Amino acid sequence: MSFSNLPCHIFIRAHVLGVTLLLFGLRCISGSAGTNYYVSTTGSDAVNGLATTNAWRSIQHAVENVGPGDTVYVLSGTYTGALIQASGTAEAPITLMANPGDLVILNQEQPYGGTSKNSIILLEDYIYGASVISNWVIQGFEITGAGRDGIDLRRTSRITIRSNYVHHCGNRGIMTFLSDDTVIEGNECSYSSAQHGIYCSDSGDRPSIRNNICHHCTGAGIQINAGTDGLGDGVTSGAIIEGNTCYENGLGAGINLGGVADSMIRNNLIYLNNNGSGIALYEDPYSLPSVRNKVYNNTILRDVEGSGRWGITISHVSCVSNELLNNIIYNYHGTDGSINLAGLGIPGFVSDYNVIMDRFSVTDGAAIISLAIWQSYGYDAHSFIADPSNLFVNVAGDDYHLSTNSPAIDAGIELLDVVRDLEGARRPQGLTQDIGCYELTSDLFRVVATAHSGGGIVPAGVSLVEPGSNITFGVTADSGYRAVSVVTDLGSSMETNHGPLESYTFVNIQTNNTIDAFFTNTFSVTPAWSGDGGISPATVVTTDIGGALEFTVQAGEHAHVEALRIGNVYVGYIEDTNRLTALSLTWSNVTANDSLDVSFSENTWAHGTPESWLGGYYPGTTDYEVVTTGDTDGDGFAAWEERLTGTSPTDLESRFQIIGHDQVEGANVLRWLGGTNGSQDPFLVERLTNLVTHASWELVRSLAKSPTGTNEWRDTNAPQGAAFYRISVTN
């Protein structure tokens, strides 16, 4: 098989309304390397299908003869649909798509028929109904005339339905049944005779329904009903329904959601639907209630025509913990209004920062209440009433972009879950997010400054700046606090911690930025030391302002405290005779960071003899001065002298003394005492020929110690004239 990069297929279909045309230029998913095949109205299923001039005739033959990673390009013409029973893989899906730039119409049902599944394209284990069909991309077709559904997914996983025009089908445009991780994007679904444009049924989880246009369907534009046949668990969770446009549909709602949980419904445009709500969250006998959903930044306008329905309906008291934020909800119908609840006090219900009208209900539409009463129940405290003529560019032309003086601009709450609008523009562009599905675009950049507890930053909040300009922020700690750090672009790939600055300047701004100043009212003392000893606690210790801290300083067994530095105060050297081995230090009423630095030195006795050396030979002694100057082993050398010569002060046989020198046959002969009972280091023999000029000593021999204790060395290269020798032990 050979790999081929698939071209990008652009699906463009204009409709008669004035809404900005949506263009879906989407990268084709080819996955791992596969083979390209072709289908043509002039082809033959008897050939290999590997070229446009050697193409297969039927789509059915094609889908039965491809594998993971393969792509089937269907050339211009009108075709019968197909039953798909094979699967791709997650790494290598199979793609069935219209050849880029070609008009490919599928208007005959898949050849296997079926009295209950009269669909154009059907993905199902048709024979046994048990296997899950997975990993396909269906893209770029015009599909029409199905007895039931244009595209029908039954027990599938990871199927992508992209950029298709599905219209005038008997039941629905796109249908899924017990299907997980379905992606339905960039399609136009219209004129479904009996039901909906897009319908996800029977508990399929994690569907992504985005950037579709659904219009003139008898039922809902988009419907999820998690348990229509009672075969699933009654809930669809993790759905993302975003960027869709639903208009002039019928019964149900523009977006109708039963048994949907933990899902996101954002940036959708829903208008002029007859006999249906804008968005409905409900429970029916076959599904669980719709709970914990986020309905953010949608624009909803109910039509004056048809039966009375609401902008947003929550039709059962079990539909708890749903949030309605940043939505425009207007109802032209004379008897209904913006939001309808099945009852008062539904747990977890949140509604705020919406543009609404003065009609609500908490009795499932039985009685209308005003905004003032609605707000008295704790809802929509920051919401306000506005008329479409003041909100949008051109209501008569169905252009629902915000006008430049729209009251919805900068009136929403900034939502981390909504960073783009319906057309992909970044949010927010101004001081905060706009309400509704569109964000008014701006050439200015936002710099958001936040001072955390304990201080301030100026200017605070949102600053709008010209591209390429500079802006400086001042940082000031409150009394009793100190700055810890100034962080720019917190949480992004550009995050930088600049430390405790008093000011920071953004230079040549070319993007949105953030700046956060952090403060603390805790202060610390940092301990550090050198030498044989330690400080407890050994790590940085903090306390609230005004608190107290204690440290204990302890020298090692043969050491003492030599010097102290407390903060910037240098205590200096402590007399060695003090033998200070331990002390406690207390900081009271701490109001600043501080430090404690201690240096330890080893105790020394007569002639600089280290106490640790003495302790090794005289364990348990308490009178180091006596043993230092005494001759314990009676060899004629005091302990301090034996240290200098590298011998043992407690071993008579371990001593160092020159015992003779001579000349033998022109060689200078040296003899001295010094055995291996003391230091094992070798003797170094150095020579000098002129003491007057104080020339440097010359190392002439490194000699290992004799185990007998008597050492001899002959200088056979002795110079003519006088020679002076020095013998030392390298301990």
XYZ file of C-alpha atoms in Angstrom:
731
model
C 0.000 0.000 0.000
C 1.155 3.526 -0.670
C 0.441 6.621 1.400
C -1.220 9.630 -0.130
C -1.936 12.971 1.491
C -5.623 13.663 1.050
C -6.629 17.116 -0.208
C -8.839 19.312 1.929
C -12.520 19.099 1.029
C -14.536 22.294 1.417
C -18.282 21.990 1.798
C -20.204 25.188 1.022
C -23.961 25.413 0.919
C -25.703 28.728 1.004
C -29.220 29.123 2.322
C -31.711 31.859 1.717
C -31.217 33.619 5.029
C -28.927 36.494 5.825
C -26.831 34.612 8.362
C -23.128 34.755 7.634
C -22.258 31.760 5.469
C -20.423 29.011 7.334
C -17.477 27.496 5.479
C -16.152 24.197 6.704
C -12.662 23.738 5.316
C -11.768 20.611 7.221
C -8.755 18.385 7.018
C -9.598 14.907 5.848
C -8.675 12.174 8.275
C -6.524 9.592 6.550
C -4.775 8.116 9.568
C -2.051 5.632 8.824
C -0.863 4.891 5.292
C -3.576 3.301 3.160
C -4.719 2.905 -0.428
C -6.871 5.296 -2.452
C -9.783 3.781 -4.375
C -12.278 5.367 -6.756
C -15.951 4.882 -7.608
C -17.494 6.208 -10.838
C -20.842 5.939 -12.577
C -18.898 4.578 -15.568
C -16.815 2.134 -13.541
C -16.960 -1.624 -13.037
C -16.860 -3.681 -9.877
C -14.759 -6.236 -11.790
C -11.668 -3.962 -11.846
C -9.273 -2.978 -9.047
C -10.636 0.550 -8.456
C -7.172 2.084 -8.073
C -7.577 4.953 -10.548
C -10.286 7.252 -11.859
C -9.950 5.450 -15.208
C -10.162 2.062 -13.515
C -12.845 2.833 -10.953
C -15.414 0.616 -9.273
C -19.060 1.094 -10.112
C -20.849 0.813 -6.763
C -20.217 2.293 -3.368
C -21.398 -0.976 -1.830
C -18.640 -2.905 -3.586
C -16.126 -0.314 -2.417
C -17.001 -0.451 1.290
C -16.858 -4.236 1.205
C -13.328 -4.254 -0.225
C -11.369 -1.690 1.773
C -9.541 -1.850 5.074
C -8.026 0.388 7.773
C -6.370 3.504 6.414
C -7.979 3.250 2.963
C -9.917 6.071 1.286
C -12.720 5.733 -1.249
C -13.232 8.760 -3.515
C -16.630 8.859 -5.214
C -16.659 10.828 -8.475
C -19.474 13.078 -9.723
C -22.831 11.442 -10.301
C -25.866 9.890 -8.681
C -25.500 6.651 -6.705
C -27.156 4.094 -4.485
C -26.055 4.217 -0.851
C -24.286 1.467 1.081
C -24.418 -0.819 4.094
C -21.108 -0.611 5.983
C -20.184 -3.570 8.184
C -16.370 -3.450 8.277
C -14.315 -1.332 10.696
C -11.208 0.783 10.577
C -8.947 1.402 13.544
C -8.447 4.414 15.755
C -5.048 5.002 14.149
C -6.259 4.250 10.621
C -9.942 5.013 10.015
C -11.556 4.234 6.664
C -12.754 7.262 4.684
C -15.683 7.336 2.252
C -15.930 10.755 0.643
C -17.023 12.695 -2.386
C -14.113 13.490 -4.645
C -13.078 17.087 -3.834
C -14.950 19.527 -6.041
C -17.406 16.897 -7.374
C -21.160 16.859 -6.789
C -22.015 13.381 -5.568
C -25.680 12.609 -4.896
C -26.842 9.504 -3.046
C -30.596 9.123 -3.533
C -31.208 5.362 -3.388
C -31.368 3.371 -0.166
C -28.543 0.963 0.623
C -29.099 -2.260 -1.356
C -29.800 -4.527 1.608
C -33.029 -2.646 2.319
C -34.773 -3.649 5.515
C -38.302 -2.720 6.484
C -37.169 -0.756 9.554
C -33.931 0.732 8.237
C -34.630 2.310 4.891
C -31.504 4.488 5.019
C -29.147 5.711 2.306
C -25.969 4.972 4.286
C -26.267 2.462 7.114
C -23.420 1.477 9.451
C -24.463 -1.683 11.296
C -23.650 -5.311 11.823
C -26.689 -6.047 9.694
C -26.627 -9.841 9.958
C -25.992 -10.389 13.654
C -26.451 -6.918 15.136
C -23.840 -7.625 17.809
C -20.536 -6.186 16.551
C -19.698 -2.508 16.926
C -18.790 -0.830 13.639
C -16.005 1.687 14.265
C -13.618 4.252 12.812
C -15.146 5.596 9.600
C -15.305 9.055 8.050
C -18.315 9.819 5.810
C -17.759 13.130 4.063
C -18.969 15.509 1.404
C -22.113 13.860 -0.037
C -25.532 15.176 -0.952
C -27.972 12.623 0.443
C -31.704 12.773 -0.213
C -34.865 10.709 -0.562
C -34.352 8.132 2.189
C -37.440 6.327 3.386
C -36.213 6.821 6.932
C -32.763 8.278 7.575
C -30.154 9.745 5.293
C -27.210 8.463 7.386
C -27.952 5.831 10.023
C -25.414 4.668 12.663
C -26.406 1.634 14.750
C -24.095 0.315 17.472
C -21.041 2.214 16.295
C -17.975 3.848 17.778
C -15.785 6.731 16.615
C -17.652 7.524 13.409
C -17.209 10.991 11.856
C -20.020 12.411 9.688
C -18.675 15.555 8.072
C -19.720 18.187 5.533
C -22.705 16.342 4.078
C -25.911 17.913 2.729
C -28.747 15.656 3.897
C -32.273 16.713 2.972
C -35.833 15.565 2.285
C -35.581 12.240 4.108
C -38.550 10.386 5.551
C -37.562 10.538 9.212
C -34.251 12.185 9.968
C -31.197 13.510 8.226
C -28.572 11.898 10.493
C -29.486 9.236 13.036
C -27.374 7.424 15.664
C -28.404 4.508 17.863
C -26.270 3.204 20.770
C -23.268 4.931 19.214
C -20.348 6.323 21.219
C -17.841 9.059 20.365
C -19.660 10.135 17.212
C -18.503 13.340 15.526
C -21.195 15.124 13.482
C -19.725 18.327 12.102
C -20.212 20.764 9.272
C -23.356 19.115 7.879
C -26.538 20.708 6.584
C -29.684 18.747 7.476
C -33.034 20.018 6.234
C -36.610 19.131 5.368
C -36.802 15.923 7.394
C -40.416 14.898 6.819
C -41.346 13.225 10.091
C -38.721 14.095 12.663
C -35.376 15.774 13.190
C -32.351 17.080 11.379
C -29.843 15.266 13.653
C -30.981 12.647 16.147
C -28.768 10.783 18.660
C -30.702 8.094 20.477
C -30.365 5.315 23.034
C -27.596 6.389 25.346
C -24.640 6.885 23.047
C -21.993 8.784 24.999
C -19.659 11.664 24.127
C -21.163 12.803 20.818
C -19.689 15.974 19.313
C -22.317 17.857 17.307
C -20.774 21.036 16.014
C -20.991 23.594 13.233
C -24.067 22.009 11.618
C -27.010 23.827 10.009
C -30.430 22.247 10.652
C -33.521 23.865 9.200
C -37.081 23.259 8.007
C -37.379 19.898 9.749
C -40.758 18.753 11.038
C -39.241 17.859 14.400
C -36.265 19.329 16.233
C -33.184 20.684 14.587
C -30.933 18.604 16.915
C -32.331 16.008 19.261
C -30.673 13.741 21.813
C -32.974 11.276 23.509
C -30.933 8.881 25.577
C -33.512 6.146 25.927
C -36.143 6.105 23.181
C -36.233 2.290 22.951
C -35.157 1.582 26.512
C -32.087 -0.359 25.349
C -29.377 1.870 26.796
C -28.728 3.121 30.291
C -30.994 6.117 29.754
C -28.304 8.797 29.751
C -26.007 10.412 27.195
C -23.032 11.963 28.953
C -20.177 14.154 27.817
C -21.921 15.621 24.756
C -20.577 18.763 23.099
C -23.190 20.679 21.101
C -21.610 23.842 19.774
C -21.621 26.260 16.888
C -24.812 24.904 15.345
C -27.452 26.982 13.554
C -31.050 25.730 13.854
C -33.884 27.661 12.258
C -37.459 27.159 11.128
C -37.779 23.681 12.585
C -40.910 22.319 14.215
C -41.970 20.223 17.195
C -39.707 19.756 20.194
C -36.993 22.401 20.213
C -34.218 23.819 18.154
C -31.989 21.690 20.425
C -34.018 19.077 22.315
C -32.200 17.124 25.049
C -33.605 14.213 27.034
C -31.396 12.215 29.390
C -28.326 14.362 28.676
C -25.809 14.782 31.491
C -22.532 16.596 32.080
C -22.624 18.151 28.637
C -21.801 21.483 27.022
C -24.295 23.411 24.870
C -22.533 26.585 23.691
C -22.401 29.129 20.881
C -25.513 27.868 19.094
C -27.820 30.110 17.033
C -31.491 29.071 17.264
C -34.213 31.196 15.723
C -37.705 31.213 14.279
C -38.544 27.611 15.141
C -42.280 26.890 15.082
C -44.083 24.834 17.731
C -40.890 24.243 19.711
C -38.671 25.716 22.389
C -35.243 27.080 21.693
C -33.422 24.639 24.002
C -35.266 22.023 26.070
C -33.881 19.854 28.873
C -36.271 17.098 29.857
C -36.901 13.587 31.171
C -39.224 11.026 29.627
C -40.256 7.471 30.659
C -37.316 5.926 28.776
C -34.519 8.266 29.811
C -33.003 9.699 32.953
C -33.345 13.439 33.597
C -31.009 15.931 31.943
C -28.617 17.066 34.674
C -25.418 19.065 35.219
C -25.387 20.634 31.770
C -23.827 23.963 30.823
C -25.926 26.103 28.485
C -23.573 28.959 27.632
C -23.540 31.798 25.110
C -26.419 30.725 22.910
C -28.621 33.096 20.917
C -32.284 32.000 20.950
C -35.258 33.734 19.318
C -38.612 31.931 19.440
C -41.011 32.552 16.560
C -44.362 34.240 16.923
C -45.926 31.421 14.930
C -46.968 27.962 16.136
C -47.944 26.716 19.571
C -46.590 28.374 22.657
C -43.122 27.258 23.726
C -40.295 28.921 25.653
C -36.810 30.141 24.880
C -35.317 27.625 27.324
C -37.402 24.945 29.006
C -36.452 22.693 31.919
C -39.489 20.493 31.957
C -38.926 18.233 34.960
C -37.963 18.965 38.568
C -35.457 16.102 38.425
C -33.405 18.015 35.859
C -31.050 19.418 38.478
C -27.815 21.437 38.430
C -28.170 22.926 34.976
C -26.543 26.315 34.300
C -27.821 28.992 31.911
C -25.213 31.735 31.445
C -24.534 34.415 28.818
C -27.530 33.534 26.641
C -29.772 35.828 24.597
C -33.308 34.465 25.043
C -36.170 36.266 23.334
C -39.661 35.022 22.521
C -41.855 36.725 19.933
C -44.793 34.526 20.911
C -47.418 36.414 22.869
C -48.061 33.912 25.667
C -44.634 32.591 26.585
C -41.274 34.036 27.488
C -37.601 33.428 28.162
C -37.208 30.626 30.737
C -39.692 28.033 31.916
C -39.090 25.765 34.919
C -41.153 22.754 35.903
C -41.092 23.932 39.497
C -39.552 26.410 41.912
C -36.342 25.568 43.755
C -34.852 22.970 41.410
C -31.560 22.068 43.139
C -28.429 23.465 41.556
C -30.238 25.513 38.926
C -28.221 28.612 37.959
C -29.312 31.340 35.570
C -27.549 34.685 35.180
C -25.884 37.175 32.816
C -28.559 36.568 30.204
C -30.371 38.990 27.927
C -34.031 38.177 28.530
C -37.568 39.518 28.368
C -40.054 40.166 31.132
C -41.807 36.770 31.066
C -40.851 33.654 33.079
C -42.559 30.662 34.644
C -41.871 28.320 37.568
C -45.043 26.297 36.973
C -44.216 24.727 33.605
C -45.934 27.564 31.796
C -49.161 27.516 33.779
C -48.533 31.019 35.092
C -46.354 33.878 33.843
C -44.226 35.897 36.278
C -42.191 39.068 35.838
C -38.436 39.493 35.921
C -38.693 41.131 39.343
C -40.421 38.077 40.822
C -38.049 35.762 38.983
C -35.075 37.616 40.470
C -36.595 37.411 43.942
C -36.128 33.635 43.650
C -32.385 34.194 43.245
C -32.124 33.966 39.448
C -30.648 36.329 36.829
C -29.413 39.019 39.183
C -27.110 40.414 36.476
C -29.414 39.781 33.522
C -31.324 42.527 31.727
C -34.138 43.074 29.265
C -33.373 44.110 25.671
C -35.184 44.079 22.360
C -33.733 42.285 19.289
C -33.814 45.530 17.337
C -31.256 46.931 19.792
C -29.157 43.791 19.985
C -28.442 42.691 16.428
C -27.154 43.977 13.119
C -30.220 43.122 11.015
C -33.070 41.123 12.502
C -35.174 41.348 9.330
C -32.314 39.818 7.369
C -31.633 37.198 10.051
C -28.206 38.631 10.805
C -27.786 38.069 14.527
C -24.280 39.418 14.933
C -24.172 42.024 17.674
C -24.522 45.605 16.525
C -21.732 47.964 17.539
C -23.928 49.538 20.228
C -25.549 46.301 21.396
C -26.129 46.146 25.173
C -24.922 42.533 25.069
C -21.333 43.694 24.450
C -19.102 43.177 27.514
C -22.171 42.245 29.554
C -21.498 38.548 30.164
C -19.447 36.696 32.712
C -16.085 35.415 31.529
C -16.378 31.642 31.119
C -13.281 29.466 30.817
C -15.361 26.924 28.879
C -16.134 29.432 26.126
C -12.985 30.818 24.498
C -14.355 31.090 20.921
C -17.649 32.183 19.401
C -19.791 30.510 16.728
C -17.442 31.670 13.986
C -14.250 30.901 15.874
C -13.469 34.445 17.023
C -11.607 34.534 20.329
C -13.507 35.389 23.489
C -13.428 37.834 25.076
C -12.383 40.701 22.811
C -13.424 43.518 25.086
C -13.530 44.013 28.835
C -15.308 40.689 29.290
C -17.319 38.221 27.209
C -20.238 39.355 25.105
C -23.601 37.651 25.629
C -24.895 35.373 22.876
C -23.286 33.188 20.245
C -21.295 35.997 18.561
C -18.446 38.076 19.987
C -18.035 41.563 18.559
C -14.535 41.556 17.064
C -12.013 44.231 17.973
C -8.481 45.270 16.969
C -7.545 45.910 20.596
C -5.763 43.459 22.857
C -6.722 42.711 26.442
C -4.315 42.736 29.373
C -5.967 41.366 32.510
C -4.278 42.368 35.788
C -5.105 40.515 39.004
C -3.776 41.280 42.483
C -4.178 38.344 44.820
C -4.775 38.672 48.563
C -2.368 40.998 50.351
C -1.690 43.734 47.847
C -2.715 45.686 44.793
C -1.863 46.200 41.154
C -2.443 49.335 39.069
C -4.169 49.428 36.666
C -6.300 46.519 37.861
C -8.770 44.463 35.868
C -8.949 44.602 32.083
C -6.970 47.122 30.057
C -7.598 47.441 26.319
C -4.442 48.385 24.447
C -3.458 49.133 20.869
C -1.304 46.585 19.033
C 2.387 47.381 19.443
C 1.879 49.612 22.491
C 3.393 49.348 25.983
C 1.695 49.265 29.367
C 3.230 49.337 32.861
C 1.708 47.867 36.018
C 2.651 48.909 39.556
C 2.644 46.328 42.343
C 2.214 47.298 46.017
C 1.958 45.059 49.073
C -0.463 45.893 51.883
C 0.844 46.651 55.358
C 2.164 43.459 56.922
C 2.484 41.753 53.539
C 5.246 41.392 50.981
C 5.242 40.621 47.272
C 6.108 37.018 46.447
C 6.020 37.018 42.658
C 4.694 38.721 39.563
C 3.611 36.156 36.948
C 2.726 37.006 33.346
C 0.478 34.840 31.172
C -0.303 32.460 33.996
C -1.339 28.985 32.847
C -0.181 29.443 29.248
C 2.886 28.234 27.378
C 4.343 31.749 27.850
C 3.964 31.744 31.654
C 6.880 33.548 33.304
C 7.568 34.174 36.993
C 9.432 37.473 37.325
C 9.878 37.352 41.104
C 8.829 40.043 43.613
C 8.799 43.109 41.355
C 7.464 46.555 42.169
C 6.484 47.119 38.531
C 6.345 45.309 35.211
C 6.007 46.618 31.647
C 4.584 44.778 28.655
C 6.431 45.992 25.569
C 5.149 45.918 21.951
C 1.964 44.038 22.771
C 0.866 41.675 19.990
C -1.555 39.373 21.826
C -3.792 39.148 24.880
C -1.864 38.912 28.144
C -2.418 38.471 31.841
C -0.423 39.628 34.845
C -0.890 38.266 38.372
C 0.690 39.669 41.540
C 0.998 37.352 44.538
C 1.601 38.424 48.150
C 2.048 36.805 51.533
C 1.893 37.803 55.180
C 4.212 34.980 56.191
C 7.898 35.603 56.771
C 10.807 33.245 57.010
C 14.203 32.702 58.584
C 16.640 30.720 56.462
C 19.371 28.758 58.299
C 22.781 27.963 56.800
C 26.035 26.703 58.253
C 29.530 25.470 57.452
C 31.833 23.128 59.312
C 31.133 20.354 61.816
C 27.778 21.157 63.346
C 24.185 21.935 62.539
C 21.094 24.076 63.081
C 17.670 22.822 64.061
C 15.286 23.298 62.292
C 17.577 22.788 59.328
C 15.200 24.141 56.674
C 13.465 27.468 56.064
C 10.965 28.209 58.833
C 8.014 30.549 58.299
C 5.592 32.295 60.587
C 2.767 34.763 60.259
C 3.626 38.384 60.774
C 4.317 39.093 64.459
C 5.063 35.457 65.231
C 8.151 33.955 66.870
C 10.753 31.472 65.658
C 13.378 29.480 67.562
C 16.579 27.808 66.405
C 19.086 25.612 68.220
C 22.747 25.715 67.196
C 24.843 22.644 68.035
C 28.529 22.110 67.260
C 29.982 18.684 66.489
C 31.810 16.544 69.081
C 35.187 18.232 68.599
C 34.000 21.602 67.271
C 32.796 24.943 68.533
C 30.818 27.890 67.190
C 33.280 30.202 65.513
C 31.114 32.977 64.087
C 27.479 34.072 63.709
C 25.672 36.271 61.229
C 22.062 37.109 62.050
C 20.528 38.776 59.041
C 22.836 41.651 58.216
C 24.395 41.728 61.704
C 27.771 40.018 61.872
C 28.510 38.794 65.397
C 32.123 38.037 64.478
C 34.575 35.482 65.718
C 34.020 33.916 69.087
C 37.153 33.344 71.127
C 38.374 29.774 70.798
C 38.865 29.600 74.534
C 35.128 30.060 74.999
C 34.538 26.636 73.465
C 30.926 27.640 72.692
C 29.295 24.399 71.536
C 25.543 25.136 71.690
C 23.131 28.044 71.885
C 19.487 28.882 71.287
C 18.273 31.843 69.248
C 14.738 33.291 69.256
C 13.133 35.696 66.789
C 10.233 37.580 68.340
C 7.628 39.675 66.480
C 8.841 38.625 63.033
C 8.023 41.293 60.447
C 10.560 40.557 57.715
C 12.486 37.739 56.163
C 15.765 36.989 57.935
C 18.668 34.564 57.876
C 20.936 32.755 60.317
C 24.466 31.854 59.214
C 26.780 29.895 61.508
C 30.348 28.698 60.952
C 31.807 25.909 63.063
C 35.525 25.291 63.606
C 37.351 22.327 65.108
C 38.754 22.726 68.621
C 42.570 22.947 68.657
C 45.093 22.673 71.483
C 48.797 23.365 71.924
C 50.639 24.012 68.677
C 47.346 23.822 66.738
C 46.759 20.145 67.464
C 43.211 19.209 66.350
C 40.993 17.807 69.060
C 39.588 15.144 66.717
C 43.155 13.781 66.217
C 43.724 13.667 69.945
C 40.336 12.063 70.519
C 41.246 9.229 68.183
C 44.253 8.298 70.369
C 42.845 9.297 73.742
C 39.138 8.394 73.710
C 37.261 9.563 76.743
C 39.857 12.114 77.805
C 38.664 15.436 79.139
C 42.074 17.097 79.528
C 43.257 17.607 75.984
C 45.880 20.194 77.026
C 47.701 17.632 79.181
C 47.756 14.868 76.585
C 48.766 17.306 73.854
C 52.004 18.318 75.616
C 52.698 14.976 77.283
C 54.800 12.008 76.065
C 52.402 9.164 76.663
C 54.458 6.416 74.990
C 57.828 7.580 76.384
C 59.559 7.849 73.035
C 60.846 11.324 73.721
C 58.236 13.095 71.629
C 55.163 14.993 72.863
C 51.805 14.161 71.281
C 51.798 17.414 69.295
C 55.250 16.548 67.878
C 54.099 13.062 66.910
C 51.180 14.579 64.998
C 53.571 16.749 63.037
C 55.773 13.740 62.233
C 52.854 11.469 61.400
C 53.575 8.968 64.188
C 51.430 7.525 66.952
C 51.620 9.264 70.356
C 50.637 6.044 72.157
C 53.082 3.613 70.469
C 56.738 3.596 71.487
C 57.754 1.986 68.214
C 56.018 4.679 66.191
C 58.414 7.592 66.213
C 60.313 9.806 63.800
C 63.929 10.888 64.366
C 67.032 11.260 62.199
C 69.571 8.847 63.683
C 72.510 9.151 61.308
C 74.054 10.531 58.169
C 77.216 9.536 56.311
C 78.978 9.448 52.962
C 79.561 6.082 51.371
C 81.332 5.806 48.034
C 80.302 9.350 47.049
C 76.671 8.927 48.067
C 75.039 10.796 50.905
C 73.353 8.293 53.280
C 70.475 9.274 55.552
C 69.021 7.126 58.364
C 65.959 7.867 60.489
C 63.279 6.301 62.655
C 59.655 6.140 61.585
C 57.548 3.005 61.273
C 54.199 2.060 59.830
C 52.468 2.042 63.219
C 51.706 5.702 62.786
C 50.677 7.367 59.551
C 50.879 5.137 56.496
C 51.753 8.091 54.286
C 55.241 8.016 52.729
C 58.217 10.103 53.743
C 59.186 12.957 51.440
C 62.915 13.660 51.079
C 63.816 17.132 49.856
C 67.242 18.630 49.033
C 68.732 22.126 48.989
C 72.247 23.153 47.937
C 72.370 26.761 49.103
C 70.699 27.998 52.252
C 71.936 31.534 51.723
C 70.004 32.191 48.567
C 66.891 30.541 50.040
C 66.257 28.565 46.844
C 63.257 26.238 46.736
C 63.542 22.771 48.190
C 63.761 20.019 45.542
C 61.748 16.842 46.083
C 64.190 14.012 45.386
C 62.418 10.970 46.777
C 59.063 9.711 48.070
C 59.850 6.727 50.285
C 57.440 4.216 51.780
C 57.816 3.669 55.514
C 59.719 0.612 56.666
C 57.719 -1.791 58.830
C 60.825 -2.243 61.011
C 60.771 1.408 61.997
C 64.278 2.146 60.617
C 64.571 3.882 57.281
C 67.625 4.483 55.056
C 68.109 6.265 51.784
C 71.182 6.904 49.664
C 71.446 9.979 47.515
C 73.620 8.556 44.717
C 73.162 11.729 42.718
C 74.358 14.035 45.434
C 75.801 17.296 44.136
C 79.400 18.347 44.633
C 79.769 20.509 47.675
C 77.338 21.099 50.470
C 73.867 19.541 50.497
C 71.019 20.063 52.910
C 68.147 17.565 53.384
C 64.632 17.819 54.789
C 62.499 14.761 55.627
C 58.773 15.145 56.234
C 55.680 12.996 56.640
C 52.729 13.739 54.373
C 49.851 13.437 56.781
